[in-house]
Coordinates of N, CA and C in Angstrom, one line a residue:
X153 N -84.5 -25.9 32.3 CA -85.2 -26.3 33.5 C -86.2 -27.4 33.2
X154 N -86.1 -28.4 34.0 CA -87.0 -29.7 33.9 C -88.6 -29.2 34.4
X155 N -89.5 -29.6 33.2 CA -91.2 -29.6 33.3 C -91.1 -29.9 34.8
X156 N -90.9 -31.1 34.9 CA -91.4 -31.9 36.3 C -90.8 -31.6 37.9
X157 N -91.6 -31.8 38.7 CA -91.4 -31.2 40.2 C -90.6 -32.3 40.8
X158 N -89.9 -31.8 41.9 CA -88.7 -32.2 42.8 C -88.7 -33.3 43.0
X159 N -90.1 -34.1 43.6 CA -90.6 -35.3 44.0 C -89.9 -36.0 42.9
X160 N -90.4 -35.8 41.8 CA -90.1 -36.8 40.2 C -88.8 -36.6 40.3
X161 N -87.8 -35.4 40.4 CA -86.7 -35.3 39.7 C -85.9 -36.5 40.8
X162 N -86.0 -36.2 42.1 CA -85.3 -36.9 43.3 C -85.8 -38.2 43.2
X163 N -86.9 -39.0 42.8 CA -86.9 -40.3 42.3 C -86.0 -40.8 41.0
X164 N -86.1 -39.7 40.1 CA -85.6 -40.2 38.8 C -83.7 -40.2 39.0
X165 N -83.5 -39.4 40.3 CA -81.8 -39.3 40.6 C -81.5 -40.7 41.3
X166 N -82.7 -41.1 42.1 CA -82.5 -41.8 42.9 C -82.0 -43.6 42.1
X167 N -83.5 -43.8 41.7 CA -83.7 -45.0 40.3 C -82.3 -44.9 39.4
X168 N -82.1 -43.7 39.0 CA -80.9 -43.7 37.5 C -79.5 -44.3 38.9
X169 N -79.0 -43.3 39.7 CA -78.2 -43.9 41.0 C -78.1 -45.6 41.4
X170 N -79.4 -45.7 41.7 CA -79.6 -47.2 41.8 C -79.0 -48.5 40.7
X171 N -79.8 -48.3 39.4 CA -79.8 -49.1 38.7 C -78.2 -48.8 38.0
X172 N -77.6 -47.5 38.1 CA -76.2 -47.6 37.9 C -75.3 -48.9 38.6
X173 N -75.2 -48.3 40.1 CA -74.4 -49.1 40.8 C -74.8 -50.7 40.8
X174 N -75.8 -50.8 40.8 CA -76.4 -52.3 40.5 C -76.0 -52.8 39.7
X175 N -75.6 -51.9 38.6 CA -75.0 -52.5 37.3 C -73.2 -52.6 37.6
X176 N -72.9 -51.4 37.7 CA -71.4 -51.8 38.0 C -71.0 -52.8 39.3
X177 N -71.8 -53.3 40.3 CA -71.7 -53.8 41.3 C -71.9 -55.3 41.1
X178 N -73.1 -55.5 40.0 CA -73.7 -56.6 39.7 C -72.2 -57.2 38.5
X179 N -72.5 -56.7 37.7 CA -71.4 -57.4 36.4 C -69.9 -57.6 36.9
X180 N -69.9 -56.7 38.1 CA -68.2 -57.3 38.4 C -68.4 -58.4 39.6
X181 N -69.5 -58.6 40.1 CA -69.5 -59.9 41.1 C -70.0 -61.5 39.8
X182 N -70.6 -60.9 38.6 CA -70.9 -62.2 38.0 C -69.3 -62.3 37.0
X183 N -68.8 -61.4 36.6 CA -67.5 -61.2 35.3 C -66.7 -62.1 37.1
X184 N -66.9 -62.0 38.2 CA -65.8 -62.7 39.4 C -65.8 -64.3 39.0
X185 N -67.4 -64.2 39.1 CA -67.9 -65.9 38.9 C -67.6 -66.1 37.7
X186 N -67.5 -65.9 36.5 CA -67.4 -66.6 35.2 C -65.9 -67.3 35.2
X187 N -65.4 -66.2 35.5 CA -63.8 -66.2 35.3 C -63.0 -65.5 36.1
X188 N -61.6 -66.1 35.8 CA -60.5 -65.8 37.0 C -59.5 -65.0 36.1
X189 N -59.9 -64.3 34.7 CA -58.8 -63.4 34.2 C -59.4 -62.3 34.4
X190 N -58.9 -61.1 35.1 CA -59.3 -59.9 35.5 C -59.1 -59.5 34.4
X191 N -58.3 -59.1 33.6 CA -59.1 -58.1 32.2 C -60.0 -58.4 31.6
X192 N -60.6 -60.0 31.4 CA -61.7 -60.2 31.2 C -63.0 -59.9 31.7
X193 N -62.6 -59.8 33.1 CA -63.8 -59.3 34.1 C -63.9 -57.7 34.3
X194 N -62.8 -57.3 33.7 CA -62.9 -56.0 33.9 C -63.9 -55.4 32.4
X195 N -63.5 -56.5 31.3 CA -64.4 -55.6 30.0 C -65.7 -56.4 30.5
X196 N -66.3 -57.2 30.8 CA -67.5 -57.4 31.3 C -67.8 -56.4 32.2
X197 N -67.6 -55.9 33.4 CA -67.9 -54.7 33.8 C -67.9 -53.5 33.1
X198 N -66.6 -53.1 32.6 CA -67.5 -51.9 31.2 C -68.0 -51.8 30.2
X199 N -68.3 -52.7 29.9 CA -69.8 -52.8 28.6 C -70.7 -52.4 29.1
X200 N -70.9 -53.8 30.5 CA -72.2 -53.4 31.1 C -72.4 -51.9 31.7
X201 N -71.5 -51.3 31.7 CA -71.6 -50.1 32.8 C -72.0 -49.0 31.7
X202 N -71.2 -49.0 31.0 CA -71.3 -48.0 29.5 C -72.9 -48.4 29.1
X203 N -73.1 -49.4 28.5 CA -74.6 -50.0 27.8 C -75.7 -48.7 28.8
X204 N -75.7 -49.5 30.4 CA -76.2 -49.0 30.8 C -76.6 -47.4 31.0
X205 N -75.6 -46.9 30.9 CA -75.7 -45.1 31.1 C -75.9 -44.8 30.2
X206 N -75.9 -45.1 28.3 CA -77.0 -44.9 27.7 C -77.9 -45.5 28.0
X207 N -78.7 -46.0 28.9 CA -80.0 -46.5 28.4 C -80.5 -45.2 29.3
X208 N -80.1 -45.3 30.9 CA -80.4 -44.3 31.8 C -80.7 -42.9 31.6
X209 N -79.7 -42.5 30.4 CA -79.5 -41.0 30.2 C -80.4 -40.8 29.8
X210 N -81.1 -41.7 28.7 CA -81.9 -41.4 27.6 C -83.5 -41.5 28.1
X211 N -83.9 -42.5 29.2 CA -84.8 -42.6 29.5 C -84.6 -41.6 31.0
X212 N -83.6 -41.2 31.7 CA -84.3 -40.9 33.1 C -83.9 -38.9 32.4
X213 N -83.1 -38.6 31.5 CA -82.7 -37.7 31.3 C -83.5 -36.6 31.5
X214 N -84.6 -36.7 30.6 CA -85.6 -35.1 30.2 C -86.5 -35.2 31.6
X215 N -86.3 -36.1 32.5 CA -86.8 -35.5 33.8 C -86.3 -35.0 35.0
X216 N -84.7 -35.9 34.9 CA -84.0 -35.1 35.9 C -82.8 -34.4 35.6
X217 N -82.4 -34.6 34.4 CA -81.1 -34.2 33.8 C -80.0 -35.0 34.0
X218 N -80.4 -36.5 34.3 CA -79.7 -37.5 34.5 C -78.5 -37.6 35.1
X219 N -78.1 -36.6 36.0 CA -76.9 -36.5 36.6 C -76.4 -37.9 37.1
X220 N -76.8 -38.8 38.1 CA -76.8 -39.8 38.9 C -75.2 -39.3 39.4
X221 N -75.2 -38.3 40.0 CA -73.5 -37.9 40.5 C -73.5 -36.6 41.3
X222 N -72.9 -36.4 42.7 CA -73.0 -35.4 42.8 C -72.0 -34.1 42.9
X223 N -70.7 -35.1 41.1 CA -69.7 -33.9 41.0 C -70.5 -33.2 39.7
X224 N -71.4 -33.8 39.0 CA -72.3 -33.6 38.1 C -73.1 -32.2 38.4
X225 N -73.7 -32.4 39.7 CA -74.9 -31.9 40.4 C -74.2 -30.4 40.6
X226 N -73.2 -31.0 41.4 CA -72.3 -29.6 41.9 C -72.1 -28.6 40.8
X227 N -71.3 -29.1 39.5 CA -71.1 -28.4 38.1 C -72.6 -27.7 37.4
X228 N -73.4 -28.6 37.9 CA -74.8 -28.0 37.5 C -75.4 -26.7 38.1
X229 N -75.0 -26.7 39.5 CA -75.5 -25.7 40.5 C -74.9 -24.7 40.1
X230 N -73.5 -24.8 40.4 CA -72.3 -23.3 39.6 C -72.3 -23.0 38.5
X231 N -73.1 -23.5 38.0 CA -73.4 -22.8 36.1 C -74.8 -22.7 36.1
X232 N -75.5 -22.7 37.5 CA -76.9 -22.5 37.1 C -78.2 -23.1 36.7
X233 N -77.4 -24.1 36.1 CA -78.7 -24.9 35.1 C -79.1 -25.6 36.6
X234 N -79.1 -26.0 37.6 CA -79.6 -26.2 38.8 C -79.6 -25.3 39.9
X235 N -81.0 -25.1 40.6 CA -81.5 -24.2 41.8 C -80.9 -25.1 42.6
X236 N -80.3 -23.8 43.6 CA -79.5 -24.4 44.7 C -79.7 -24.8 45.6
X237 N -81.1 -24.2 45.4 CA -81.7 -25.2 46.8 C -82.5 -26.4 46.4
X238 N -82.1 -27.3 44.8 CA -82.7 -28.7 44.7 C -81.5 -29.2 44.7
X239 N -80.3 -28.6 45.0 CA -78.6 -29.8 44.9 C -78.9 -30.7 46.2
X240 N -79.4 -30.3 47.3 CA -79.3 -30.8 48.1 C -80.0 -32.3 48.1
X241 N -81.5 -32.4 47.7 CA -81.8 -33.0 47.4 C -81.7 -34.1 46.6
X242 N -80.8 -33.4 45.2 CA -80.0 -34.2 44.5 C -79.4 -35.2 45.1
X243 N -78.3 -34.6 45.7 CA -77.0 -35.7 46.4 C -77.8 -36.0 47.5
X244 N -78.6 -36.4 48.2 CA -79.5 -37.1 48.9 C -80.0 -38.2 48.2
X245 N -80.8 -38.0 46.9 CA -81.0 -38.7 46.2 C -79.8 -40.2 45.1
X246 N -79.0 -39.2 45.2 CA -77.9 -40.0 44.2 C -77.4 -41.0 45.1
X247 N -77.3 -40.3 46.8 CA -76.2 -41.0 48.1 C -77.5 -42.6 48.5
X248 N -78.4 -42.4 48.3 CA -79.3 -43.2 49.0 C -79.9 -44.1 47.5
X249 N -79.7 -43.6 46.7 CA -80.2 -44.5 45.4 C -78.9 -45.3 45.0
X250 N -77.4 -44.8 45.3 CA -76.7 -46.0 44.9 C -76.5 -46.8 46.0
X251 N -76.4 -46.7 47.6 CA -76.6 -47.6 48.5 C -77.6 -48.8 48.1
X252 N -78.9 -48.1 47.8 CA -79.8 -48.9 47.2 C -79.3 -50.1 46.0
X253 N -78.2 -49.6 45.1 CA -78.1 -50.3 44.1 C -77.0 -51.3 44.8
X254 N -76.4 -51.5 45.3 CA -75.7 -52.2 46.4 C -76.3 -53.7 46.5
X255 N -77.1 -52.9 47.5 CA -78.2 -53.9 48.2 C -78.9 -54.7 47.4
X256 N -79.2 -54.1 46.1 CA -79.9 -54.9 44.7 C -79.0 -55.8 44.3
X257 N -77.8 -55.3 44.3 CA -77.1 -56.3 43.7 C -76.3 -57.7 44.2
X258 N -75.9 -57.2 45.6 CA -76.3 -58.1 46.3 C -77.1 -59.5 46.8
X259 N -78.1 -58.5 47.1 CA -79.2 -59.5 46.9 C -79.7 -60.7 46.0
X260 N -79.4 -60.1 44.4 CA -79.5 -61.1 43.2 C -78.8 -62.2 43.5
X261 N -77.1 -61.8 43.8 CA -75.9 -62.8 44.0 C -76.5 -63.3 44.9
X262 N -76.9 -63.4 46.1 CA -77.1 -64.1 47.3 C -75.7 -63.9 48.3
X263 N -75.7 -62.6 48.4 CA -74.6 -62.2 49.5 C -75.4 -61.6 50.7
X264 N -74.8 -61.1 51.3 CA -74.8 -59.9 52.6 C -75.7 -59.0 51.6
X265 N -76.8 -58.4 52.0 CA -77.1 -56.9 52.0 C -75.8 -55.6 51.4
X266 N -75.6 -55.9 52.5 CA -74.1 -55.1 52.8 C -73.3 -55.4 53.0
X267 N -71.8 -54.8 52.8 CA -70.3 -55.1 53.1 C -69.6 -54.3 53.0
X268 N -68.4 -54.2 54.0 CA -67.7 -53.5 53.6 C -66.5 -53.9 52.9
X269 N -65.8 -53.0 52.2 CA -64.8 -53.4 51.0 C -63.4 -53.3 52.0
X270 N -62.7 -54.0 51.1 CA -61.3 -54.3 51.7 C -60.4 -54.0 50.6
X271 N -60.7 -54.0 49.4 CA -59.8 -53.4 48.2 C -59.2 -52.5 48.4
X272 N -57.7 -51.8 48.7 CA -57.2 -50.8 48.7 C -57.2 -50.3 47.6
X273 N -57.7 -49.0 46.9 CA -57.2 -48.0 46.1 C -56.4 -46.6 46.6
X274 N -55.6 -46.4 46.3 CA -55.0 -44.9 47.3 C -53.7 -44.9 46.5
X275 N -53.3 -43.7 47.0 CA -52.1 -43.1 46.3 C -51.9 -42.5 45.4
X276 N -50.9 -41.4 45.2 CA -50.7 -40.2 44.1 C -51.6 -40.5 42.4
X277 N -51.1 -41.7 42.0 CA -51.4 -42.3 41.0 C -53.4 -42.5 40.8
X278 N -53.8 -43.0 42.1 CA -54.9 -43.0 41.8 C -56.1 -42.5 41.7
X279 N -55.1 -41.1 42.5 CA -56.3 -39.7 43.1 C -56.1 -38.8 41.7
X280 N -54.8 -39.3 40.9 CA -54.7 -38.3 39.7 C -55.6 -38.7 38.8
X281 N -55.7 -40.0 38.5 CA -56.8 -40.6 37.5 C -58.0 -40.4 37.6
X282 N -58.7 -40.1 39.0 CA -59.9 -39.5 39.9 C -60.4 -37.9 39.1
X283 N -58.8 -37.3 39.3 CA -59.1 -35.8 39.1 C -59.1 -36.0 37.1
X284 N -58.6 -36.7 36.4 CA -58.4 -37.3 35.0 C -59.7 -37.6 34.4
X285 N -60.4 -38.9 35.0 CA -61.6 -39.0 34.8 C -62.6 -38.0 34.8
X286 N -62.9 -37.7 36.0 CA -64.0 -37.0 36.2 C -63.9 -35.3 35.5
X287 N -62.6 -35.2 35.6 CA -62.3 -33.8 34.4 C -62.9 -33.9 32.9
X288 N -63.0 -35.8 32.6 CA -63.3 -35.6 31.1 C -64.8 -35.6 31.4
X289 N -65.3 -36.7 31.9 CA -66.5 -36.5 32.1 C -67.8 -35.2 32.1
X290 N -66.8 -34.6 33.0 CA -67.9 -33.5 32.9 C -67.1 -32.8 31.9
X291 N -66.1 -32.5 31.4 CA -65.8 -31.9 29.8 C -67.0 -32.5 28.4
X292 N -67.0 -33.8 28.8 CA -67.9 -34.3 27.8 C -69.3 -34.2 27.9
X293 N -70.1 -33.8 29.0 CA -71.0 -33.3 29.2 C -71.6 -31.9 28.9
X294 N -70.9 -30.9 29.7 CA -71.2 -29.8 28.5 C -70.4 -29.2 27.4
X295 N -69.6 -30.2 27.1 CA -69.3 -30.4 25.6 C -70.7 -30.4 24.6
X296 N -70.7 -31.3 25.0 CA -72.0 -32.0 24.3 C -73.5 -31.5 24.7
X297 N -73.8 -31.5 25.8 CA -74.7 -30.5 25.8 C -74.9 -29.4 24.7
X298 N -74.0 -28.6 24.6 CA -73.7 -27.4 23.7 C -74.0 -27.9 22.4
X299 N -72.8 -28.7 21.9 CA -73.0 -28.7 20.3 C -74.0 -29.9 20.1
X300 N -74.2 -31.1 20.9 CA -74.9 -32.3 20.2 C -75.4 -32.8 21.5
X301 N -76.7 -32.1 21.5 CA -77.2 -32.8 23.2 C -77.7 -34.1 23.4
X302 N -78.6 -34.7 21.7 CA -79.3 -35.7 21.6 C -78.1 -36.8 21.7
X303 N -77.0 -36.4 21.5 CA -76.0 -37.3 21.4 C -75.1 -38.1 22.9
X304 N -75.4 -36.9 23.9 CA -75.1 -37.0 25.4 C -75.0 -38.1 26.3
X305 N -76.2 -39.1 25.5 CA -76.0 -41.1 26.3 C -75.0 -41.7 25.9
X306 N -74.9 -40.9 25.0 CA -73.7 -42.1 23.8 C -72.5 -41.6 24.4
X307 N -72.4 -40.2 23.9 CA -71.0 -39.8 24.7 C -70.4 -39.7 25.5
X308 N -71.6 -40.2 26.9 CA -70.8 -40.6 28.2 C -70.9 -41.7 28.4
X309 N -71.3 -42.8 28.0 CA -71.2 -44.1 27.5 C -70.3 -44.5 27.5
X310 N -69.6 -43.8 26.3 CA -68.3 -44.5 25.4 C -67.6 -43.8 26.3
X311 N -67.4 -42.6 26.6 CA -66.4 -41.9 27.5 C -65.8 -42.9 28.7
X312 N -67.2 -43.3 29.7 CA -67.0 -43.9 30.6 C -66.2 -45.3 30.4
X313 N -66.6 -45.7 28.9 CA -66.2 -47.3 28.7 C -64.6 -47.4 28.5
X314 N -64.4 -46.2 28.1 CA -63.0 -46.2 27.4 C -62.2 -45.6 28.7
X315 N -62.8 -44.5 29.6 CA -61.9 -44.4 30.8 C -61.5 -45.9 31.8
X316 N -62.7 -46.3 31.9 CA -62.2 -47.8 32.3 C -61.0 -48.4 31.9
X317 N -60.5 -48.3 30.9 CA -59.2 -48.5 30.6 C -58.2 -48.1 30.7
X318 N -58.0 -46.7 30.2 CA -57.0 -45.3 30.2 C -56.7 -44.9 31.5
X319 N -57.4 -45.0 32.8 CA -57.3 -44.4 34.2 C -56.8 -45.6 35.1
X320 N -55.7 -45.4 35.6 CA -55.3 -46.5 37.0 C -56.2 -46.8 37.5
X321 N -57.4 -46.2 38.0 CA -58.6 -46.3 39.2 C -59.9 -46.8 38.5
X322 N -59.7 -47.2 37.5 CA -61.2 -48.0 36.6 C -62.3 -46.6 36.8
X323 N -62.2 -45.4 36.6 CA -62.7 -44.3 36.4 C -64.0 -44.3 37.3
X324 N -63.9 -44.3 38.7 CA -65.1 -44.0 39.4 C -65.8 -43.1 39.0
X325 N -65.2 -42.0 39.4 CA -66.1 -40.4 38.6 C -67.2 -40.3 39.4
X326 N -67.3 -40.5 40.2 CA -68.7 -40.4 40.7 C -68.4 -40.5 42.3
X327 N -69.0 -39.3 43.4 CA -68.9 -39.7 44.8 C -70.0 -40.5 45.6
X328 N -71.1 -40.5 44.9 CA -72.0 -40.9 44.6 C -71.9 -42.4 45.1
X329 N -70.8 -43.2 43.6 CA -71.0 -44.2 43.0 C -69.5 -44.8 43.9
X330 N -68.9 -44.0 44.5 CA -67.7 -44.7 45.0 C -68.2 -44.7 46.3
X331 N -69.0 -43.6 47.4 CA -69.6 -44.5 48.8 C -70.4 -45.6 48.4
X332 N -71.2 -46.0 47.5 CA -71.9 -47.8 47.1 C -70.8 -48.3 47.3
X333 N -69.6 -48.2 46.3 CA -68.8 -49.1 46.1 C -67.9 -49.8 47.2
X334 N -68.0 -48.4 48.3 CA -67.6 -49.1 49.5 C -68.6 -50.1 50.7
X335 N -69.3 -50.1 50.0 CA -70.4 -51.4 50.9 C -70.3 -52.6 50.4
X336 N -69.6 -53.0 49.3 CA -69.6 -54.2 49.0 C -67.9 -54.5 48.2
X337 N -67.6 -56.1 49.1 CA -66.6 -56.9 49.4 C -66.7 -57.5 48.0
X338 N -66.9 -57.1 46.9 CA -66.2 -57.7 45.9 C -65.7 -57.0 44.3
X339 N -65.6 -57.6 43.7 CA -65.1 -56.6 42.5 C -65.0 -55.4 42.1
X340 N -65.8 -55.1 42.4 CA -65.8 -53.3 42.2 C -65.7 -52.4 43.3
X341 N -65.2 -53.0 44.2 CA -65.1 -52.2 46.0 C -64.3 -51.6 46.0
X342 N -64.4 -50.7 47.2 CA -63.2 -49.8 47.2 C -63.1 -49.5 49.0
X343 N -62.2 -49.7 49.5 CA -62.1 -49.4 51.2 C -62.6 -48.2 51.5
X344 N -63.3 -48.1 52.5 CA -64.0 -46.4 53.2 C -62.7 -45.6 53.7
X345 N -61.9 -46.1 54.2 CA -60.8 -45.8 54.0 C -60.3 -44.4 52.9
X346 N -60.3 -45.8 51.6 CA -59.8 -44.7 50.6 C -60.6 -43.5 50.1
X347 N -62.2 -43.5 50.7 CA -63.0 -42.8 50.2 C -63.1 -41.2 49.8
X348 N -62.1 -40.4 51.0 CA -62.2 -39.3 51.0 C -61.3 -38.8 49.7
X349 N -59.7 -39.4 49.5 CA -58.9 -39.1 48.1 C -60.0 -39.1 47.2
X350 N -60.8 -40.4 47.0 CA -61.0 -40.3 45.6 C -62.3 -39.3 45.8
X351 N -63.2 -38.7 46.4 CA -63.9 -37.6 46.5 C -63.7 -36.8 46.3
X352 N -62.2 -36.3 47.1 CA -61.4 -34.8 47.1 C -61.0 -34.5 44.9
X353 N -60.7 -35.8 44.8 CA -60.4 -36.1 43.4 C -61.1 -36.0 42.5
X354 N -62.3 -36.4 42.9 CA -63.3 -36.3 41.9 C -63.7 -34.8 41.4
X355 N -63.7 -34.1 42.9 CA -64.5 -32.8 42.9 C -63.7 -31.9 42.3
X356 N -62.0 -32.1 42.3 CA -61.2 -31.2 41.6 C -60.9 -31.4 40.5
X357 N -61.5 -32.2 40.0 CA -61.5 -32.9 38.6 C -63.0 -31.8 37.9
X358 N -64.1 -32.3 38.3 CA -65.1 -31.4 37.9 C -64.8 -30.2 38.1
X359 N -64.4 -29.3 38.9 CA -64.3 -28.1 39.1 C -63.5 -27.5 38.3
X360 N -62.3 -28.4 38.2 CA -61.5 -28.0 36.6 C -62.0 -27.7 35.5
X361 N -62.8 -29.0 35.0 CA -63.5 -28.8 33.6 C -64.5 -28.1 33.5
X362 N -65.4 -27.6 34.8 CA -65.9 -26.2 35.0 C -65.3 -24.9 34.7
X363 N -64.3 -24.9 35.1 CA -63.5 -23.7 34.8 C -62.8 -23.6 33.1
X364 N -62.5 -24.6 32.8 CA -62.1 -24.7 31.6 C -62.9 -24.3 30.8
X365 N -64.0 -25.5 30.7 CA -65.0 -25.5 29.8 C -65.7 -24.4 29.9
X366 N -66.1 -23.7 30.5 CA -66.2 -22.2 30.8 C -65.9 -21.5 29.7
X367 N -64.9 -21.7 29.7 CA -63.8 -20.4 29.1 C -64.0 -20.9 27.5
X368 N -63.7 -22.3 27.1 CA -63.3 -23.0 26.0 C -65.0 -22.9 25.0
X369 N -65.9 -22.7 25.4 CA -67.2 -22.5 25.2 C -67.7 -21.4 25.2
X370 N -67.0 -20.6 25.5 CA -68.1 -19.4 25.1 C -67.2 -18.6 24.0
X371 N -67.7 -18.2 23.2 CA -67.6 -17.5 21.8 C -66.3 -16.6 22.5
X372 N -65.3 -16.3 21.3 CA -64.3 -15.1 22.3 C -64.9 -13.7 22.0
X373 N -63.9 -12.6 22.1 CA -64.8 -11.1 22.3 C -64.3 -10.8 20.9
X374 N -63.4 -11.0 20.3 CA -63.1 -11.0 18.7 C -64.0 -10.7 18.0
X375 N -64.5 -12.7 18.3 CA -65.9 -12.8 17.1 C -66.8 -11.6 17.4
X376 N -67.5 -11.9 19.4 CA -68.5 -11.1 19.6 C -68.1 -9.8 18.7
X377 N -67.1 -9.0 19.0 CA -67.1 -7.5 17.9 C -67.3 -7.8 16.7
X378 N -66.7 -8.6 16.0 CA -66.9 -8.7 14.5 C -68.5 -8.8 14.6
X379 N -69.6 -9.7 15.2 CA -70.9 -9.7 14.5 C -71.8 -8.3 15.2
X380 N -70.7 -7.4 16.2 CA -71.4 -6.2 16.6 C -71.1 -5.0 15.4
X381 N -70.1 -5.3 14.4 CA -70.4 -4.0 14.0 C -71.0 -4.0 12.6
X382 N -71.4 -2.8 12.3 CA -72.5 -3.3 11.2 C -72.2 -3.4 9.5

């Protein structure tokens, strides 16, 4: 449980939300402008995106438990390590802090405020990479949490950097981070349209590796008897 009160944690979801999407929002409208080879523009968007969520984890972490997601938040609530009556606030905070990061990023470029995206993503293929991603993600989280917590920026870092590759859908993972992505008309957008699959996707992705991880993490009843008898 976080030292600090609600106020802090819902700015610290809000800011970490923000400066996420700003980043993945920001590096795919300038990797647009440099260049016209999309794999190139696409590893300039996951460096920057990865770099980023360590820096975020590590600095917004010990106050709000750095979720900036609210398939994250959700997994947090159902295992407890979050009061259920601060999720709400959470995904308030995450929904309005990456909008925010939108508009930041935006703004830098000299676009619209806002947009909406015309990118189609959809289809069997891309709702599975949805449920793919975000199943490792939060696998890697309380993975790590458990055995190597100090380690936790790095490991969703790299996680995130390397799903950008391995996933059809450039690893949104985030519902969060995919309504931003539908406000803005360029590189990293995604149609409001497609919004609900990759949500529906996201969430059964987390809720998997909840259940899994669950199971795959706690000690079996074997051991527990072996260190019960004397």
């Amino acid at each position: 449980m976080s030292m600090f009160d609600l106020p802090r944690r819902f700015a610290a979801e809000a800011l970490g939300t923000g400066l996420l999407v700003a980043t993945v929002v920001g590096s795919g409208i300038m990797a647009e402008t440099l260049t016209h080879d999309t794999a190139l523009a696409l590893l300039g968007n996951t460096l920057a995106t990865g770099a980023m969520l360590v820096v975020l984890i590590t600095i917004l972490g010990p106050i709000s438990g750095a979720h900036f997601n609210p398939a994250v938040s959700l997994v947090f609530c159902l295992n407890r390590s979050l009061p259920a009556r601060d999720l709400p606030a959470y995904l308030l905070a995450q929904i309005v802090g990456g909008i925010s990061g939108t508009i930041a990023a935006h703004l830098m470029f000299a676009l619209s405020a806002l947009e909406i995206a015309t990118k189609v993503r959809a289809g069997p293929a891309q709702w599975f990479s949805e449920i793919v991603a975000t199943f490792g993600l939060v696998a890697v989280i309380l993975s790590g949490l458990r055995f190597k917590q100090r380690a936790v920026p790095w490991l969703v870092g790299l996680y995130i950097t390397a799903a950008y590759w391995f996933t059809a859908s450039t690893s949104f993972a985030n519902p969060a981070v995919a309504m931003a992505r539908s406000l803005t008309n360029t590189f990293s957008g995604i149609r409001p349209l497609d919004l609900p699959g990759f949500i529906a996707a996201e969430l059964c992705g987390a809720l998997i590796a909840l259940a899994l991880m669950g199971w795959l993490l706690r000690p079996g009843m074997i051991q527990q008897t072996l260190k019960a008898e004397p």
